[in-house]
Amino acid sequence: MNKLAQAGEGRWHLPQHAHIIVYEAEKGDELLTIYDCGAAQKPPSAQVIGNLVRVRAEHELDRTVTGYIVKMRERSVLVEQDADHFVITPV
């Protein structure tokens, strides 16, 4: 399930107010669930299994019991570094 607009090979646009919910598993895997906006009441735009290595774009970070939430504050791009590692960079 990936409804994000592609920004090139292994790159996807994230909306300015996207929320990325990161669930951490015991084995070190992560499930990234991406919503267009935290206030919008609609299904996620994408789910990705992998590790969010770094967030270089402006954001807020909230820790939860099961992982953390990245609240984006500027338009950005989700970039696949390799098969299971991702970085978020500003546009």
Coordinates of N, CA and C in Angstrom, one line a residue:
M1 N 0.8 -1.2 0.0 CA 0.0 0.0 0.0 C 0.9 1.2 0.0
N2 N 1.0 1.9 -1.1 CA 1.8 3.1 -1.2 C 1.1 4.1 -2.1
K3 N 0.5 5.1 -1.6 CA -0.2 6.1 -2.4 C 0.5 7.4 -2.4
L4 N 1.8 7.4 -2.0 CA 2.6 8.6 -2.0 C 3.1 8.9 -3.4
A5 N 3.1 10.2 -3.8 CA 3.6 10.6 -5.1 C 5.1 10.3 -5.2
Q6 N 5.5 9.7 -6.3 CA 6.9 9.4 -6.5 C 7.7 10.6 -6.9
A7 N 8.9 10.7 -6.3 CA 9.8 11.9 -6.6 C 11.1 11.4 -7.3
G8 N 11.0 10.2 -7.9 CA 12.1 9.6 -8.6 C 12.3 8.2 -8.1
E9 N 13.4 7.6 -8.5 CA 13.7 6.2 -8.1 C 13.9 6.1 -6.6
G10 N 13.1 5.3 -5.9 CA 13.3 5.2 -4.5 C 13.1 6.4 -3.6
R11 N 12.3 7.3 -4.2 CA 12.0 8.6 -3.5 C 10.5 8.9 -3.6
W12 N 9.9 9.4 -2.5 CA 8.5 9.7 -2.4 C 8.3 11.1 -1.7
H13 N 7.4 11.9 -2.3 CA 7.0 13.2 -1.6 C 6.2 12.9 -0.4
L14 N 6.5 13.7 0.7 CA 5.7 13.7 1.9 C 5.1 15.1 2.0
P15 N 3.8 15.2 2.4 CA 3.2 16.5 2.6 C 3.8 17.2 3.8
Q16 N 3.6 18.5 3.8 CA 4.2 19.4 4.8 C 3.9 19.0 6.2
H17 N 2.6 18.5 6.4 CA 2.2 18.1 7.8 C 2.0 16.6 7.9
A18 N 2.8 15.9 7.2 CA 2.8 14.4 7.3 C 3.1 13.9 8.7
H19 N 2.5 12.9 9.1 CA 2.9 12.2 10.4 C 3.4 10.8 10.1
I20 N 4.5 10.4 10.6 CA 5.1 9.1 10.4 C 5.1 8.4 11.7
I21 N 4.3 7.4 11.8 CA 4.2 6.6 13.1 C 5.2 5.4 12.9
V22 N 6.1 5.4 13.8 CA 7.2 4.3 13.7 C 7.0 3.3 14.8
Y23 N 6.6 2.1 14.5 CA 6.5 1.0 15.5 C 7.8 0.3 15.5
E24 N 8.4 0.1 16.7 CA 9.7 -0.6 16.8 C 9.4 -2.0 17.2
A25 N 10.0 -3.0 16.6 CA 9.9 -4.4 16.9 C 11.1 -4.8 17.7
E26 N 11.0 -5.9 18.5 CA 12.1 -6.4 19.3 C 13.4 -6.8 18.5
K27 N 13.2 -7.2 17.2 CA 14.3 -7.7 16.4 C 15.0 -6.5 15.7
G28 N 14.5 -5.3 16.0 CA 15.2 -4.1 15.3 C 14.5 -3.6 14.1
D29 N 13.5 -4.4 13.6 CA 12.7 -3.9 12.5 C 11.8 -2.8 12.9
E30 N 11.3 -2.0 11.9 CA 10.4 -1.0 12.2 C 9.3 -1.0 11.1
L31 N 8.1 -0.6 11.5 CA 7.0 -0.4 10.6 C 6.7 1.1 10.5
L32 N 6.8 1.7 9.3 CA 6.6 3.1 9.2 C 5.2 3.2 8.6
T33 N 4.3 3.9 9.3 CA 2.9 4.2 8.7 C 2.8 5.7 8.5
I34 N 2.6 6.1 7.3 CA 2.6 7.5 6.9 C 1.2 8.0 6.6
Y35 N 0.9 9.1 7.3 CA -0.4 9.8 7.2 C -0.1 11.2 6.5
D36 N -1.0 11.6 5.7 CA -0.9 12.9 5.1 C -0.9 14.1 6.1
C37 N -1.7 13.9 7.1 CA -1.8 14.9 8.2 C -2.3 14.2 9.4
G38 N -1.8 14.7 10.6 CA -2.3 14.1 11.8 C -3.7 14.4 12.2
A39 N -4.3 15.5 11.7 CA -5.6 15.9 11.9 C -6.6 15.3 11.0
A40 N -6.2 14.8 9.8 CA -7.1 14.3 8.8 C -7.6 12.9 9.3
Q41 N -8.8 12.6 9.1 CA -9.4 11.3 9.6 C -9.5 10.5 8.3
K42 N -8.4 10.0 7.8 CA -8.4 9.1 6.6 C -7.3 8.1 6.8
P43 N -7.4 7.0 6.0 CA -6.4 5.9 6.1 C -5.0 6.4 5.8
P44 N -4.0 5.6 6.2 CA -2.6 6.0 5.9 C -2.4 6.0 4.4
S45 N -1.4 6.9 4.0 CA -1.0 6.9 2.6 C -0.1 5.8 2.2
A46 N 0.7 5.3 3.2 CA 1.7 4.3 2.9 C 2.1 3.6 4.2
Q47 N 2.5 2.3 4.1 CA 3.1 1.6 5.1 C 4.4 0.9 4.5
V48 N 5.5 1.0 5.3 CA 6.8 0.5 4.8 C 7.4 -0.2 5.9
I49 N 8.0 -1.3 5.7 CA 8.8 -2.1 6.6 C 10.3 -1.7 6.4
G50 N 10.9 -1.2 7.4 CA 12.3 -0.8 7.3 C 12.7 0.0 8.5
N51 N 13.8 0.7 8.4 CA 14.3 1.5 9.5 C 14.4 3.0 9.0
L52 N 13.8 3.9 9.8 CA 14.0 5.3 9.6 C 15.3 5.7 10.2
V53 N 16.3 5.9 9.4 CA 17.6 6.2 9.9 C 17.8 7.6 10.4
R54 N 17.3 8.5 9.6 CA 17.5 10.0 10.0 C 16.4 10.8 9.4
V55 N 16.1 11.9 10.1 CA 15.1 12.9 9.6 C 15.9 14.2 9.5
R56 N 16.2 14.7 8.3 CA 16.9 15.9 8.1 C 16.0 17.1 7.9
A57 N 14.7 16.9 7.6 CA 13.8 18.0 7.4 C 13.3 18.5 8.8
E58 N 12.7 19.7 8.8 CA 12.2 20.2 10.1 C 11.0 19.3 10.6
H59 N 11.1 19.0 11.9 CA 10.0 18.0 12.4 C 10.0 18.1 13.9
E60 N 9.0 17.5 14.5 CA 8.9 17.3 15.9 C 8.9 15.8 16.2
L61 N 9.3 15.4 17.3 CA 9.4 13.9 17.6 C 8.7 13.7 18.9
D62 N 7.8 12.8 18.9 CA 7.1 12.4 20.2 C 7.3 10.9 20.4
R63 N 7.9 10.5 21.6 CA 8.1 9.1 21.9 C 6.8 8.5 22.4
T64 N 6.5 7.3 22.1 CA 5.4 6.5 22.5 C 5.9 5.2 23.1
V65 N 5.0 4.4 23.7 CA 5.3 3.1 24.3 C 5.8 2.2 23.2
T66 N 5.3 2.2 22.0 CA 5.6 1.3 21.0 C 6.6 1.8 20.0
G67 N 7.1 3.0 20.1 CA 8.0 3.6 19.1 C 8.0 5.1 19.2
Y68 N 7.7 5.8 18.1 CA 7.7 7.3 18.1 C 6.9 7.8 16.9
I69 N 6.6 9.1 17.0 CA 5.8 9.8 15.9 C 6.7 10.9 15.5
V70 N 6.9 11.0 14.1 CA 7.6 12.1 13.5 C 6.5 13.0 12.9
K71 N 6.4 14.2 13.4 CA 5.5 15.2 12.8 C 6.2 16.2 12.0
M72 N 6.1 16.1 10.7 CA 6.8 16.9 9.7 C 6.3 18.3 9.8
R73 N 7.2 19.3 9.6 CA 6.9 20.7 9.6 C 7.3 21.4 8.3
E74 N 7.8 20.7 7.3 CA 8.0 21.2 6.0 C 7.9 20.1 5.0
R75 N 7.7 20.5 3.7 CA 7.6 19.5 2.7 C 8.9 18.8 2.6
S76 N 8.8 17.5 2.4 CA 10.1 16.7 2.4 C 9.9 15.4 1.5
V77 N 11.0 14.7 1.5 CA 11.0 13.5 0.6 C 11.5 12.3 1.4
L78 N 10.8 11.2 1.3 CA 11.3 9.9 1.9 C 12.2 9.2 0.9
V79 N 13.4 9.0 1.3 CA 14.4 8.5 0.4 C 14.9 7.1 0.9
E80 N 14.8 6.1 0.0 CA 15.2 4.7 0.3 C 16.7 4.7 0.1
Q81 N 17.5 4.4 1.1 CA 18.9 4.3 1.0 C 19.3 2.9 0.5
D82 N 18.7 1.9 1.0 CA 18.9 0.5 0.5 C 17.6 -0.2 0.8
A83 N 17.6 -1.5 0.8 CA 16.3 -2.3 0.9 C 15.5 -2.0 2.1
D84 N 16.1 -1.6 3.2 CA 15.3 -1.4 4.5 C 15.8 -0.3 5.3
H85 N 16.4 0.7 4.7 CA 16.8 1.9 5.4 C 16.3 3.2 4.7
F86 N 15.7 4.1 5.4 CA 15.1 5.3 4.8 C 15.6 6.6 5.6
V87 N 15.6 7.7 4.8 CA 16.0 9.0 5.3 C 14.9 10.0 4.9
I88 N 14.6 10.9 5.7 CA 13.6 12.0 5.2 C 14.5 13.3 5.1
T89 N 14.4 13.9 3.9 CA 15.2 15.1 3.6 C 14.2 16.2 3.1
P90 N 14.6 17.4 3.3 CA 13.8 18.5 2.8 C 13.8 18.5 1.3
V91 N 12.7 19.1 0.7 CA 12.6 19.2 -0.7 C 13.6 20.2 -1.3

